[in-house]
Coordinates of N, CA and C in Angstrom, one line a residue:
X278 N 79.9 105.2 52.9 CA 79.2 106.4 52.8 C 78.9 107.0 54.2
X279 N 78.6 106.2 55.1 CA 78.2 106.7 56.5 C 79.4 107.3 57.1
X280 N 80.6 106.7 57.0 CA 81.8 107.3 57.6 C 82.1 108.6 57.1
X281 N 82.0 108.8 55.8 CA 82.3 110.1 55.1 C 81.4 111.2 55.6
X282 N 80.1 110.8 55.7 CA 79.1 111.8 56.1 C 79.3 112.2 57.6
X283 N 79.7 111.3 58.5 CA 80.0 111.6 59.9 C 81.2 112.5 60.0
X284 N 82.3 112.2 59.3 CA 83.5 113.0 59.3 C 83.1 114.5 58.8
X285 N 82.3 114.6 57.8 CA 82.0 115.9 57.2 C 81.2 116.6 58.3
X286 N 80.3 116.0 59.0 CA 79.5 116.6 60.0 C 80.3 117.2 61.1
X287 N 81.3 116.4 61.6 CA 82.1 116.8 62.7 C 83.0 118.0 62.2
X288 N 83.5 117.9 61.0 CA 84.4 118.9 60.5 C 83.6 120.2 60.4
X289 N 82.3 120.1 59.9 CA 81.5 121.3 59.8 C 81.2 121.9 61.1
X290 N 80.9 121.1 62.2 CA 80.7 121.7 63.5 C 82.0 122.4 64.0
X291 N 83.1 121.9 63.7 CA 84.4 122.5 64.2 C 84.7 123.8 63.5
X292 N 84.2 124.1 62.4 CA 84.5 125.4 61.7 C 83.4 126.4 61.7
X293 N 82.3 126.0 62.3 CA 81.2 127.0 62.5 C 81.0 127.3 63.9
X294 N 80.3 128.5 64.2 CA 80.1 129.0 65.5 C 81.0 130.3 65.6
X295 N 80.3 131.4 66.1 CA 80.9 132.7 66.1 C 82.2 133.1 65.5
X296 N 87.6 122.1 74.7 CA 87.7 121.5 75.1 C 88.1 120.5 75.3
X297 N 88.3 122.0 76.1 CA 88.2 120.5 76.2 C 87.3 120.1 77.3
X298 N 86.1 120.7 77.2 CA 85.1 120.2 78.2 C 84.5 118.9 77.8
X299 N 84.6 118.6 76.5 CA 84.1 117.3 76.1 C 84.9 116.2 76.7
X300 N 84.3 115.0 77.0 CA 85.1 113.9 77.5 C 86.1 113.4 76.4
X301 N 87.3 113.1 76.8 CA 88.3 112.6 75.8 C 87.8 111.2 75.2
X302 N 88.3 110.9 74.1 CA 88.0 109.6 73.5 C 88.5 108.5 74.3
X303 N 87.7 107.6 74.7 CA 88.2 106.4 75.5 C 88.1 105.1 74.8
X304 N 87.3 105.1 73.8 CA 87.1 103.8 73.0 C 87.5 104.1 71.5
X305 N 88.6 103.5 71.1 CA 89.2 103.8 69.8 C 88.7 102.7 68.8
X306 N 87.4 102.8 68.4 CA 86.9 101.8 67.5 C 86.8 102.5 66.1
X307 N 87.7 102.1 65.2 CA 87.8 102.8 63.9 C 86.5 103.0 63.2
X308 N 86.3 104.3 62.8 CA 85.0 104.7 62.2 C 84.0 105.1 63.1
X309 N 84.2 105.1 64.4 CA 83.2 105.6 65.4 C 83.4 107.1 65.7
X310 N 82.5 107.7 66.4 CA 82.6 109.1 66.7 C 81.6 109.5 67.7
X311 N 81.6 110.8 68.0 CA 80.5 111.3 68.9 C 80.4 112.8 68.6
X312 N 79.2 113.3 68.9 CA 78.9 114.8 68.9 C 78.2 115.1 70.1
X313 N 78.3 116.3 70.6 CA 77.6 116.7 71.9 C 77.5 118.2 72.1
X314 N 76.7 118.5 73.1 CA 76.5 119.9 73.5 C 76.7 120.0 75.0
X315 N 77.4 121.1 75.4 CA 77.7 121.2 76.8 C 77.2 122.6 77.3
X316 N 76.7 122.7 78.5 CA 76.4 123.9 79.2 C 77.4 124.1 80.3
X317 N 78.1 125.2 80.3 CA 79.2 125.5 81.2 C 78.8 126.6 82.1
X318 N 78.7 126.4 83.4 CA 78.3 127.4 84.4 C 79.6 127.9 85.1
X319 N 80.3 128.8 84.4 CA 81.6 129.2 84.9 C 81.6 130.6 85.5
X320 N 82.6 130.8 86.5 CA 82.9 132.1 87.0 C 83.9 132.7 86.1
X321 N 83.6 133.9 85.6 CA 84.7 134.6 84.8 C 85.3 135.7 85.7
X322 N 86.6 135.7 85.7 CA 87.3 136.6 86.6 C 88.6 137.1 86.0
X323 N 88.9 138.4 86.2 CA 90.2 139.0 85.9 C 90.9 139.1 87.2
X324 N 92.2 138.9 87.3 CA 93.0 138.9 88.5 C 92.6 140.2 89.3
X325 N 92.1 140.0 90.5 CA 91.9 141.1 91.4 C 90.6 141.8 91.1
X326 N 89.8 141.3 90.1 CA 88.6 142.0 89.8 C 87.4 141.1 89.6
X327 N 86.4 141.2 90.5 CA 85.1 140.5 90.4 C 85.2 139.0 90.3
X328 N 84.0 138.4 90.3 CA 83.9 137.0 90.2 C 82.5 136.8 89.7
X329 N 82.2 136.9 88.4 CA 80.8 136.9 87.9 C 80.5 135.6 87.2
X330 N 79.4 135.0 87.4 CA 78.9 133.9 86.6 C 78.7 134.2 85.2
X331 N 79.3 133.5 84.3 CA 79.2 133.8 82.9 C 79.1 132.4 82.1
X332 N 77.8 132.1 81.8 CA 77.6 130.8 81.2 C 78.1 130.7 79.8
X333 N 78.6 129.6 79.4 CA 79.1 129.4 78.0 C 78.4 128.1 77.4
X334 N 78.3 128.1 76.1 CA 77.7 127.0 75.4 C 78.8 126.4 74.6
X335 N 78.8 125.1 74.5 CA 79.9 124.4 73.8 C 79.4 123.3 72.9
X336 N 79.9 123.2 71.7 CA 79.7 122.1 70.8 C 81.0 121.3 70.6
X337 N 80.9 120.0 70.6 CA 82.2 119.2 70.5 C 81.9 118.0 69.6
X338 N 82.9 117.5 69.1 CA 82.8 116.2 68.3 C 84.1 115.5 68.2
X339 N 84.1 114.2 67.9 CA 85.3 113.4 67.7 C 85.0 112.4 66.6
X340 N 86.1 112.0 66.0 CA 85.9 110.9 65.0 C 87.2 110.1 65.0
X341 N 87.0 108.8 65.2 CA 88.2 107.8 65.3 C 88.7 107.5 63.9
X342 N 89.9 107.8 63.7 CA 90.5 107.6 62.4 C 91.2 106.2 62.3
X343 N 91.7 105.7 63.4 CA 92.4 104.4 63.4 C 92.4 103.9 64.8
X344 N 93.1 102.8 65.1 CA 93.0 102.1 66.4 C 93.6 103.0 67.5
X345 N 94.4 104.0 67.1 CA 95.0 104.9 68.2 C 95.0 106.4 67.8
X346 N 94.2 106.8 66.9 CA 94.2 108.2 66.5 C 92.8 108.7 66.2
X347 N 92.4 109.8 66.8 CA 91.1 110.4 66.7 C 91.2 111.9 66.4
X348 N 90.3 112.4 65.6 CA 90.1 113.8 65.3 C 89.2 114.4 66.4
X349 N 89.5 115.6 67.0 CA 88.7 116.2 68.0 C 88.4 117.7 67.7
X350 N 87.3 118.2 68.1 CA 86.9 119.6 67.9 C 86.1 120.0 69.1
X351 N 86.4 121.2 69.6 CA 85.8 121.8 70.8 C 85.6 123.3 70.6
X352 N 84.3 123.7 70.5 CA 84.0 125.1 70.3 C 83.2 125.7 71.4
X353 N 83.8 126.6 72.1 CA 83.1 127.2 73.3 C 82.9 128.7 73.1
X354 N 81.7 129.2 73.4 CA 81.5 130.6 73.3 C 80.6 131.1 74.5
X355 N 81.0 132.1 75.2 CA 80.2 132.6 76.3 C 79.3 133.7 75.8
X356 N 78.4 134.1 76.7 CA 77.6 135.3 76.5 C 78.4 136.5 77.0
X357 N 77.9 137.7 76.9 CA 78.6 138.9 77.4 C 78.1 139.1 78.9
X358 N 79.1 139.4 79.7 CA 78.8 139.6 81.2 C 79.6 140.7 81.7
X359 N 78.9 141.6 82.5 CA 79.6 142.7 83.1 C 80.3 142.2 84.3
X360 N 81.7 142.2 84.3 CA 82.5 141.9 85.5 C 82.8 143.1 86.3
X361 N 82.5 143.1 87.5 CA 82.7 144.3 88.4 C 84.1 144.8 88.3
X362 N 84.2 146.1 88.0 CA 85.5 146.7 87.9 C 86.2 146.5 86.6
X363 N 85.7 145.8 85.7 CA 86.3 145.5 84.4 C 85.4 146.0 83.2
X364 N 84.1 145.6 83.2 CA 83.2 145.9 82.2 C 82.7 144.7 81.5
X365 N 82.0 144.9 80.3 CA 81.4 143.8 79.6 C 82.5 142.9 79.0
X366 N 82.4 141.6 79.3 CA 83.4 140.6 79.0 C 82.8 139.4 78.4
X367 N 83.4 138.9 77.4 CA 83.0 137.6 76.8 C 84.3 136.8 76.4
X368 N 84.1 135.5 76.2 CA 85.3 134.7 75.9 C 85.0 133.6 74.9
X369 N 85.9 133.2 74.1 CA 85.8 132.1 73.2 C 87.1 131.3 73.2
X370 N 87.0 130.0 73.4 CA 88.1 129.1 73.4 C 87.8 127.9 72.4
X371 N 88.4 127.8 71.3 CA 88.1 126.8 70.3 C 89.3 126.0 70.0
X372 N 89.2 124.7 70.0 CA 90.3 123.8 69.7 C 89.9 122.8 68.6
X373 N 90.9 122.6 67.7 CA 90.8 121.6 66.6 C 92.1 120.8 66.7
X374 N 92.0 119.5 66.8 CA 93.3 118.7 66.9 C 93.1 117.2 66.8
X375 N 94.0 116.5 67.3 CA 94.0 115.0 67.3 C 94.3 114.5 68.7
X376 N 93.8 113.3 69.0 CA 94.1 112.6 70.2 C 94.8 111.3 69.8
X377 N 96.0 111.0 70.4 CA 96.7 109.8 70.1 C 96.8 108.9 71.3
X378 N 96.3 107.7 71.2 CA 96.3 106.7 72.3 C 97.7 106.1 72.5
X379 N 98.3 106.4 73.6 CA 99.6 105.8 73.9 C 99.5 104.5 74.7
X380 N 98.5 104.4 75.6 CA 98.2 103.1 76.2 C 96.7 103.0 76.3
X381 N 96.1 102.0 76.9 CA 94.7 101.8 76.9 C 94.0 102.9 77.7
X382 N 94.7 103.6 78.6 CA 94.1 104.6 79.5 C 94.7 106.0 79.2
X383 N 95.8 106.2 78.6 CA 96.5 107.5 78.5 C 96.6 107.9 77.0
X384 N 96.2 109.1 76.7 CA 96.3 109.7 75.4 C 97.1 111.0 75.4
X385 N 97.7 111.3 74.2 CA 98.4 112.6 74.0 C 97.5 113.5 73.1
X386 N 97.4 114.7 73.4 CA 96.6 115.7 72.7 C 97.4 116.8 72.1
X387 N 97.1 117.1 70.8 CA 97.8 118.2 70.2 C 96.9 118.8 69.1
X388 N 97.1 120.1 68.9 CA 96.2 120.8 67.9 C 96.4 122.3 67.9
X389 N 95.4 123.0 67.4 CA 95.4 124.5 67.3 C 94.3 125.0 68.2
X390 N 94.7 126.0 69.0 CA 93.8 126.7 69.9 C 93.6 128.1 69.4
X391 N 92.3 128.5 69.2 CA 91.9 129.9 68.9 C 91.2 130.5 70.1
X392 N 91.8 131.5 70.7 CA 91.2 132.1 71.9 C 90.9 133.5 71.6
X393 N 89.8 134.0 72.3 CA 89.5 135.4 72.2 C 88.8 135.8 73.5
X394 N 89.4 136.7 74.3 CA 88.8 137.3 75.5 C 88.5 138.8 75.1
X395 N 87.3 139.2 75.1 CA 86.9 140.5 74.7 C 86.4 141.3 75.9
X396 N 86.9 142.5 76.0 CA 86.6 143.4 77.1 C 86.1 144.8 76.5
X397 N 84.9 145.2 76.8 CA 84.4 146.5 76.4 C 84.5 146.6 74.8
X398 N 84.2 145.4 74.2 CA 84.2 145.4 72.7 C 85.6 145.3 72.1
X399 N 86.6 145.3 72.9 CA 88.0 145.1 72.3 C 88.4 143.7 72.4
X400 N 88.8 143.1 71.2 CA 89.1 141.7 71.2 C 90.6 141.4 71.4
X401 N 90.9 140.3 72.1 CA 92.3 139.9 72.3 C 92.3 138.5 71.7
X402 N 92.7 138.4 70.4 CA 92.7 137.1 69.7 C 94.1 136.6 69.6
X403 N 94.1 135.2 69.8 CA 95.4 134.5 69.6 C 95.2 133.2 69.1
X404 N 96.1 132.7 68.2 CA 96.1 131.3 67.7 C 97.5 130.7 68.2
X405 N 97.4 129.5 68.7 CA 98.6 128.9 69.1 C 98.5 127.4 69.1
X406 N 99.6 126.7 69.2 CA 99.6 125.2 69.2 C 99.4 124.8 70.7
X407 N 98.5 123.8 70.9 CA 98.3 123.3 72.2 C 98.8 121.9 72.3
X408 N 99.1 121.4 73.5 CA 99.5 120.0 73.7 C 99.0 119.6 75.1
X409 N 98.9 118.3 75.3 CA 98.4 117.9 76.7 C 98.2 116.4 76.7
X410 N 97.5 116.0 77.7 CA 97.3 114.5 77.9 C 96.0 114.3 78.6
X411 N 95.4 113.1 78.4 CA 94.2 112.7 79.1 C 94.3 111.3 79.6
X412 N 93.6 111.1 80.7 CA 93.5 109.8 81.3 C 92.1 109.3 81.4
X413 N 91.7 108.2 80.9 CA 90.4 107.7 81.0 C 90.3 106.3 81.6
X414 N 89.3 106.0 82.4 CA 89.2 104.7 83.1 C 87.7 104.3 83.1
X415 N 87.4 103.1 82.6 CA 86.1 102.5 82.7 C 85.8 102.1 84.1
X416 N 84.7 102.6 84.8 CA 84.4 102.2 86.1 C 83.4 101.1 86.2
X417 N 82.5 101.0 85.2 CA 81.5 99.9 85.1 C 81.1 99.8 83.7
X418 N 80.1 99.0 83.4 CA 79.7 98.8 82.0 C 79.2 100.0 81.4
X419 N 78.6 101.0 82.2 CA 78.1 102.2 81.6 C 78.6 103.5 82.2
X420 N 79.7 103.4 82.9 CA 80.3 104.6 83.5 C 81.8 104.7 83.3
X421 N 82.3 105.9 83.0 CA 83.7 106.1 82.8 C 84.1 107.4 83.5
X422 N 85.4 107.4 84.0 CA 85.9 108.7 84.6 C 87.1 109.1 83.7
X423 N 87.3 110.4 83.7 CA 88.4 111.0 82.9 C 89.0 112.2 83.5
X424 N 90.2 112.5 83.1 CA 90.9 113.8 83.5 C 91.7 114.2 82.3
X425 N 91.9 115.5 82.1 CA 92.7 116.0 81.0 C 93.4 117.3 81.4
X426 N 94.5 117.5 80.8 CA 95.3 118.8 81.0 C 95.8 119.2 79.6
X427 N 95.5 120.5 79.3 CA 96.0 121.0 78.0 C 96.7 122.4 78.3
X428 N 97.8 122.6 77.6 CA 98.5 123.9 77.8 C 98.9 124.5 76.4
X429 N 99.0 125.8 76.4 CA 99.5 126.5 75.2 C 100.2 127.8 75.7
X430 N 100.6 128.6 74.7 CA 101.2 129.9 75.1 C 100.3 130.7 76.0
X431 N 100.7 131.0 77.2 CA 99.9 131.8 78.1 C 98.5 131.3 78.3
X432 N 98.3 129.9 78.3 CA 97.0 129.3 78.5 C 97.1 128.0 79.1
X433 N 96.2 127.6 80.0 CA 96.1 126.3 80.5 C 94.6 125.9 80.7
X434 N 94.4 124.6 80.7 CA 93.0 124.1 80.7 C 93.0 122.7 81.2
X435 N 92.4 122.5 82.4 CA 92.3 121.2 82.9 C 90.8 120.9 83.3
X436 N 90.4 119.6 83.2 CA 89.1 119.3 83.6 C 89.0 117.8 84.0
X437 N 88.1 117.4 84.8 CA 87.9 116.1 85.2 C 86.4 115.8 85.3
X438 N 86.0 114.6 85.0 CA 84.5 114.3 85.1 C 84.2 112.9 85.0
X439 N 82.9 112.6 84.9 CA 82.4 111.3 84.8 C 81.3 111.2 83.7
X440 N 81.4 110.2 82.9 CA 80.5 110.0 81.8 C 79.6 108.8 82.0
X441 N 78.3 108.9 81.8 CA 77.4 107.8 82.1 C 76.6 107.5 80.8
X442 N 76.7 106.3 80.4 CA 75.9 105.8 79.2 C 74.5 105.6 79.5
X443 N 73.6 106.5 79.0 CA 72.2 106.3 79.2 C 71.6 105.2 78.4
X444 N 72.0 105.2 77.1 CA 71.7 104.1 76.2 C 73.0 103.7 75.5
X445 N 72.9 102.8 74.5 CA 74.1 102.5 73.7 C 74.7 103.7 73.0
X446 N 73.9 104.6 72.6 CA 74.3 105.8 71.8 C 74.3 107.1 72.6
X447 N 73.5 107.2 73.6 CA 73.4 108.5 74.3 C 74.1 108.5 75.6
X448 N 74.8 109.5 75.9 CA 75.5 109.6 77.2 C 75.4 110.9 77.9
X449 N 75.5 111.0 79.2 CA 75.5 112.2 80.0 C 76.8 112.4 80.6
X450 N 77.3 113.6 80.7 CA 78.6 113.9 81.3 C 78.5 115.1 82.2
X451 N 79.2 115.0 83.3 CA 79.3 116.1 84.3 C 80.8 116.2 84.7
X452 N 81.3 117.4 84.9 CA 82.6 117.6 85.3 C 83.0 119.0 85.8
X453 N 84.2 119.2 86.1 CA 84.7 120.5 86.6 C 85.8 120.9 85.7
X454 N 85.9 122.2 85.3 CA 86.9 122.7 84.4 C 87.5 124.0 84.9
X455 N 88.8 124.2 84.6 CA 89.4 125.4 85.0 C 90.3 125.9 83.8
X456 N 90.0 127.1 83.3 CA 90.7 127.6 82.1 C 91.3 128.9 82.6
X457 N 92.6 129.1 82.2 CA 93.3 130.3 82.5 C 94.0 130.9 81.2
X458 N 93.8 132.1 81.0 CA 94.4 132.8 79.8 C 95.2 134.0 80.5
X459 N 96.5 133.9 80.3 CA 97.4 134.8 81.0 C 97.7 136.1 80.2
X460 N 97.8 137.2 80.9 CA 98.2 138.5 80.2 C 97.4 138.8 79.0
X461 N 96.1 138.7 79.2 CA 95.2 139.1 78.1 C 95.3 140.6 77.9
X462 N 95.4 141.0 76.6 CA 95.7 142.4 76.3 C 94.4 143.2 75.9
X463 N 93.2 142.7 76.2 CA 92.0 143.4 75.8 C 91.7 144.4 76.8
X464 N 92.1 145.6 76.5 CA 91.9 146.8 77.4 C 92.7 146.7 78.7
X465 N 92.7 145.6 79.4 CA 93.4 145.5 80.6 C 94.3 144.3 80.5
X466 N 95.6 144.4 80.9 CA 96.6 143.4 80.8 C 96.6 142.5 82.1
X467 N 95.6 141.6 82.2 CA 95.5 140.8 83.4 C 95.2 139.4 83.0
X468 N 95.4 138.5 83.9 CA 95.1 137.1 83.7 C 93.6 136.9 83.8
X469 N 93.0 136.0 83.0 CA 91.6 135.8 83.0 C 91.4 134.3 83.3
X470 N 90.4 134.0 84.2 CA 90.1 132.7 84.6 C 88.6 132.4 84.4
X471 N 88.3 131.2 83.8 CA 86.9 130.7 83.8 C 86.9 129.3 84.4
X472 N 86.1 129.1 85.4 CA 86.2 127.8 86.1 C 84.8 127.5 86.7
X473 N 84.5 126.2 86.8 CA 83.2 125.8 87.3 C 82.8 124.5 86.8
X474 N 81.5 124.2 87.0 CA 80.9 122.9 86.6 C 80.3 123.0 85.2
X475 N 80.5 121.9 84.5 CA 79.8 121.8 83.2 C 79.1 120.5 83.1
X476 N 78.0 120.4 82.3 CA 77.4 119.2 82.0 C 77.1 119.1 80.5
X477 N 77.0 117.9 80.0 CA 76.8 117.8 78.6 C 76.0 116.5 78.2
X478 N 75.4 116.5 77.1 CA 74.7 115.4 76.5 C 75.3 115.1 75.2
X479 N 75.7 113.8 74.9 CA 76.3 113.5 73.7 C 75.7 112.3 73.0
X480 N 76.0 112.1 71.7 CA 75.5 111.0 70.9 C 76.7 110.3 70.3
X481 N 76.8 109.0 70.5 CA 77.8 108.2 69.9 C 77.4 107.6 68.6
X482 N 78.2 107.8 67.6 CA 77.9 107.4 66.2 C 78.5 106.0 65.9

């Protein structure tokens, strides 16, 4: 009963709200999972125009389905920010997919990306298949390092960070992320970049 309720919770989180900033799954214990919240202090920028801080909030979750397969969800939404020379801008990058463990440290990522970069109230929405890879390494009994790279049509997303286990179930994560959405068609046809530091707190189930 517990496993079913956890899976339902993660699935609910993934389909509600208006990463891959979340740390990738590094421990494939069947029936385990995690949920978390991330605060992302990113610079939003259109090519050649401005460089404005635009904070985003993110909810993420994962659920291990087998010894080498996990379900993942990553929901990121920013506030609206006026970028110099462009206007009011907001962005949303949501991913739902799976992570497949190929070795103890390397995983393959695949799923669906829903992105929206809005400028002056005009939305540029796209759905596409994403793929990528992650690398995770345990540094000590309570600390792990990770790096991941994900790409899709006119989109790339890489991040690296460190996760620290505060308790058996609660962990803190800090990392750097760089997201690029190319040729966005929302009012202006330019590449959009969101990059900077993010931190998150998560709970292991």
